[in-house]
Coordinates of C-alpha atoms in Angstrom, one line a residue:
X22 CA -12.1 22.8 16.2
X23 CA -13.4 26.1 16.3
X24 CA -16.9 26.9 17.2
X25 CA -17.9 29.6 14.9
X26 CA -16.6 28.3 11.5
X27 CA -18.2 24.9 12.3
X28 CA -21.2 26.3 13.0
X29 CA -22.0 29.0 10.7
X30 CA -20.7 26.3 7.8
X31 CA -23.1 23.7 8.8
X32 CA -25.9 26.3 8.8
X33 CA -24.9 27.6 5.5
X34 CA -25.1 24.0 4.3
X35 CA -28.4 23.8 5.4
X36 CA -29.5 27.1 3.6
X37 CA -27.8 26.1 0.4
X38 CA -28.4 22.7 0.2
X39 CA -25.3 22.0 -1.4
X40 CA -24.2 18.5 -2.8
X41 CA -23.3 15.5 -0.5
X42 CA -19.8 15.7 -2.0
X43 CA -19.2 19.3 -1.2
X44 CA -20.7 18.7 2.0
X45 CA -18.4 16.3 3.3
X46 CA -15.3 18.1 1.9
X47 CA -16.1 21.3 3.7
X48 CA -16.9 19.3 6.9
X49 CA -13.4 17.8 6.7
X50 CA -11.7 21.4 6.2
X51 CA -13.9 23.2 8.9
X52 CA -13.2 20.1 11.6
X53 CA -9.5 19.3 10.6
X54 CA -8.4 22.7 9.7
X55 CA -5.0 21.2 8.2
X56 CA -2.0 23.1 7.9
X57 CA 1.7 23.5 8.3
X58 CA 1.5 26.0 11.2
X59 CA 2.4 25.6 14.8
X60 CA 1.1 26.8 17.6
X61 CA 2.9 30.2 19.1
X62 CA 5.2 30.1 16.0
X63 CA 6.9 26.9 15.7
X64 CA 8.0 25.8 19.1
X65 CA 11.3 23.8 19.5
X66 CA 11.6 20.6 18.7
X67 CA 15.1 20.1 19.6
X68 CA 16.1 16.8 20.5
X69 CA 13.4 15.3 18.7
X70 CA 13.9 12.7 16.0
X71 CA 12.4 13.2 12.4
X72 CA 10.4 9.8 11.8
X73 CA 9.0 8.8 8.4
X74 CA 6.4 6.4 8.1
X75 CA 5.4 5.0 4.8
X76 CA 2.4 2.8 4.0
X77 CA -0.2 1.8 1.5
X78 CA -3.3 3.5 2.0
X79 CA -6.4 1.6 1.4
X80 CA -8.7 4.6 2.0
X81 CA -7.2 6.3 -1.1
X82 CA -5.5 3.4 -3.1
X83 CA -2.1 5.5 -3.2
X84 CA 1.0 5.4 -1.2
X85 CA 1.2 7.5 1.9
X86 CA 3.7 9.3 4.2
X87 CA 3.6 10.4 7.6
X88 CA 6.1 12.6 9.1
X89 CA 6.5 12.4 13.1
X90 CA 8.6 13.4 15.8
X91 CA 10.3 10.9 18.2
X92 CA 11.2 11.7 21.7
X93 CA 12.9 8.4 23.1
X94 CA 13.5 7.9 27.0
X95 CA 17.1 6.5 27.7
X96 CA 15.8 3.2 28.9
X97 CA 14.8 1.1 26.0
X98 CA 12.2 -0.7 27.9
X99 CA 10.4 2.7 29.1
X100 CA 6.8 3.1 28.5
X101 CA 6.1 4.2 24.9
X102 CA 3.3 6.5 23.9
X103 CA 1.5 7.2 20.4
X104 CA 0.3 11.0 20.8
X105 CA -2.4 12.1 18.6
X106 CA -3.1 15.9 18.2
X107 CA -6.1 17.7 17.8
X108 CA -7.0 20.2 14.7
X109 CA -5.6 23.4 13.0
X110 CA -1.9 23.1 14.2
X111 CA 0.9 20.6 12.9
X112 CA 3.0 18.2 15.0
X113 CA 5.5 20.9 16.0
X114 CA 2.8 22.8 17.7
X115 CA 2.4 20.0 20.1
X116 CA 6.2 20.0 21.0
X117 CA 5.7 21.6 24.8
X118 CA 2.7 18.9 25.2
X119 CA 5.3 15.9 23.9
X120 CA 7.8 17.2 26.3
X121 CA 5.4 17.1 29.4
X122 CA 4.7 13.4 28.5
X123 CA 8.3 12.8 28.2
X124 CA 8.6 14.2 31.6
X125 CA 6.1 11.6 32.9
X126 CA 8.3 9.0 31.8
X127 CA 6.9 7.7 28.5
X128 CA 9.0 7.8 25.1
X129 CA 7.1 9.7 22.7
X130 CA 6.1 9.4 19.0
X131 CA 3.9 12.3 17.6
X132 CA 2.7 12.3 14.0
X133 CA 0.8 14.4 11.8
X134 CA -1.9 13.1 9.6
X135 CA -1.9 13.5 5.9
X136 CA -3.0 17.3 5.1
X137 CA -0.8 18.4 8.1
X138 CA 3.0 19.6 8.2
X139 CA 5.6 17.4 5.9
X140 CA 2.9 14.5 5.9
X141 CA 1.2 13.4 2.7
X142 CA -0.8 16.5 0.9
X143 CA -4.5 15.8 1.1
X144 CA -7.7 16.8 2.8
X145 CA -7.9 14.6 5.7
X146 CA -10.9 12.3 6.8
X147 CA -12.1 10.6 9.7
X148 CA -11.3 7.5 7.6
X149 CA -7.7 8.6 6.7
X150 CA -6.9 10.0 10.4
X151 CA -7.9 6.2 11.6
X152 CA -5.6 4.8 9.2
X153 CA -2.9 7.0 10.1
X154 CA -3.0 6.4 13.8
X155 CA -2.9 2.2 13.0
X156 CA 0.0 3.2 10.8
X157 CA 1.9 5.0 13.6
X158 CA 1.0 2.4 16.0
X159 CA 2.4 -0.4 14.0
X160 CA 5.6 1.4 13.7
X161 CA 5.8 1.8 17.6
X162 CA 5.2 -1.8 18.1
X163 CA 7.9 -2.4 15.4
X164 CA 10.5 -0.2 17.0
X165 CA 9.4 -0.7 20.5
X166 CA 8.8 -4.2 20.9
X167 CA 9.8 -4.6 24.7
X168 CA 8.0 -1.6 25.8
X169 CA 4.4 -1.4 26.9
X170 CA 2.5 0.7 24.4
X171 CA 0.0 3.5 25.4
X172 CA -2.3 5.7 23.3
X173 CA -2.7 9.3 24.0
X174 CA -4.9 11.8 22.1
X175 CA -5.9 15.5 22.8
X176 CA -9.3 17.3 21.4
X177 CA -9.9 15.8 18.1
X178 CA -6.9 13.4 18.7
X179 CA -8.7 12.0 21.5
X180 CA -11.7 10.9 19.1
X181 CA -9.0 9.3 16.7
X182 CA -7.3 7.8 20.0
X183 CA -10.4 6.2 20.9
X184 CA -11.2 4.6 17.4
X185 CA -7.3 3.2 17.5
X186 CA -7.9 1.7 20.8
X187 CA -11.4 0.1 20.2
X188 CA -9.6 -1.5 17.1
X189 CA -6.4 -2.8 18.6
X190 CA -6.0 -5.3 21.6
X191 CA -2.3 -4.7 22.4
X192 CA -2.2 -1.5 24.4
X193 CA -1.8 -1.2 28.1
X194 CA -3.8 2.1 28.3
X195 CA -5.6 4.7 26.5
X196 CA -5.5 8.5 27.6
X197 CA -7.5 11.4 26.1
X198 CA -7.7 15.0 27.1
X199 CA -10.4 17.7 26.2
X200 CA -12.2 15.3 23.9
X201 CA -15.8 15.0 23.1
X202 CA -18.4 12.0 22.6
X203 CA -19.6 12.9 18.9
X204 CA -19.4 16.0 16.8
X205 CA -22.9 16.1 16.5
X206 CA -22.7 16.6 20.3
X207 CA -20.4 19.2 20.4
X208 CA -22.3 21.2 17.9
X209 CA -25.3 20.7 19.8
X210 CA -23.4 23.0 22.6
X211 CA -22.9 25.8 20.6
X212 CA -25.1 28.9 20.5
X213 CA -27.0 27.7 17.8
X214 CA -26.9 24.2 18.5
X215 CA -30.6 23.7 18.4
X216 CA -30.4 23.7 14.4
X217 CA -31.2 20.2 13.0
X218 CA -28.0 19.8 11.6
X219 CA -27.3 16.5 12.8
X220 CA -28.6 14.3 10.0
X221 CA -26.0 16.2 7.4
X222 CA -22.9 15.9 9.7
X223 CA -20.4 13.1 7.9
X224 CA -17.3 13.4 9.9
X225 CA -19.3 12.2 13.1
X226 CA -16.5 10.8 15.4
X227 CA -18.9 9.0 17.4
X228 CA -16.6 8.0 20.4
X229 CA -19.3 7.6 22.9
X230 CA -20.4 4.5 20.9
X231 CA -16.6 3.2 20.4
X232 CA -15.5 3.7 23.9
X233 CA -17.1 0.7 25.4
X234 CA -15.1 -1.7 23.2
X235 CA -11.7 -0.3 24.7
X236 CA -10.1 -3.3 26.6
X237 CA -7.3 -1.4 28.3
X238 CA -7.7 1.3 31.5
X239 CA -9.0 4.3 30.2
X240 CA -8.0 7.8 31.7
X241 CA -10.4 10.4 30.6
X242 CA -8.7 14.5 31.3
X243 CA -10.7 17.6 31.2
X244 CA -9.9 21.0 32.0
X245 CA -12.8 23.0 34.4
X246 CA -12.4 25.9 32.4
X247 CA -12.5 24.4 28.6
X248 CA -14.7 26.6 26.9
X249 CA -14.5 24.9 23.5
X250 CA -15.2 21.1 24.6
X251 CA -17.3 21.2 27.9
X252 CA -16.4 19.3 30.6
X253 CA -19.6 17.6 30.5
X254 CA -18.9 15.7 27.3
X255 CA -15.6 14.4 28.7
X256 CA -17.7 12.9 31.6
X257 CA -20.1 11.6 29.6
X258 CA -17.4 9.8 27.2
X259 CA -16.2 8.4 30.8
X260 CA -19.5 7.1 31.8
X261 CA -19.9 5.1 28.6
X262 CA -16.6 3.4 29.2
X263 CA -16.0 0.0 31.0
X264 CA -14.2 -0.4 34.0
X265 CA -11.1 0.1 34.8
X266 CA -11.3 3.9 34.3
X267 CA -10.6 7.0 35.6
X268 CA -12.1 10.9 35.4
X269 CA -9.6 13.6 36.2
X270 CA -11.2 17.2 36.3
X271 CA -8.4 19.9 36.3
X272 CA -9.2 22.9 38.0
X273 CA -8.4 26.1 36.0
X274 CA -7.4 23.9 33.1
X275 CA -8.3 25.3 29.5
X276 CA -8.7 23.3 26.4
X277 CA -5.0 24.1 26.1
X278 CA -3.5 24.6 29.0
X279 CA -5.0 21.5 31.2
X280 CA -1.6 19.1 30.7
X281 CA 0.5 22.2 32.0
X282 CA -2.0 22.9 35.0
X283 CA -2.6 19.5 35.5
X284 CA 0.5 17.6 35.2
X285 CA 0.5 16.5 39.0
X286 CA -2.6 15.2 38.4
X287 CA -1.6 13.2 35.5
X288 CA 1.3 11.7 37.3
X289 CA -1.3 10.5 40.3
X290 CA -3.6 9.2 37.6
X291 CA -0.8 7.4 35.9
X292 CA 0.4 5.7 39.1
X293 CA -3.0 4.5 40.3
X294 CA -4.8 3.4 37.1
X295 CA -1.6 2.4 35.0
X296 CA 0.8 1.3 37.9
X297 CA 3.3 3.5 36.4
X298 CA 6.0 5.7 38.6

């Protein structure tokens, strides 16, 4: 999510009093910013396998297809990770981050939500993104039945990850990075956050209410220099969760560099919280 477009748009909504349907659609555009663009000009996905996940969408009543990238380990029983990316960039834009999770020992499945990359067209929503994550989770269960499975989400993907983890009971652990408590609370941290727009926000992503329902260990990671999603929101999300849990603040990490800067801290946390070596 980008601060200026989201806040300016919400303010415009207040001023113009547009209809509910238009309000919802505009928020979905501003929050997800769906596209086929890749961060940094299409980082290499060499060695990653294309995956296609087909399912019948209850949310839209239409067939849906997700495109994903699959980067397995050599061991069939290696821990498997569902990677859920944030707003604006497609899954290829997360290639570097996918490789870093692979270096930590995971077989990684990363998907594009509908409206991103080569997945089905359409304007994504909180509801359809949750449905996409569940379809990908089911694919991972079918293709890695002997592997412990974990959920990871970055930024907006963290909210989608928490929603998924609160609904399933077969994950071994959940990891979120640079994520938040809810969209209204993110808006409240902006320069004009005092404006009374909370009641108008339809795409709320109320992670702070869902996180207590996660039944597996939770790792919350945040960069100390994250100026988009403030570390205080990550800390508040962590405090709302049940044990076992761990909060890792990566010194010098920004919204986009925390996994790179903090990979050693990730490795330590995986060992202490999830018993992964």
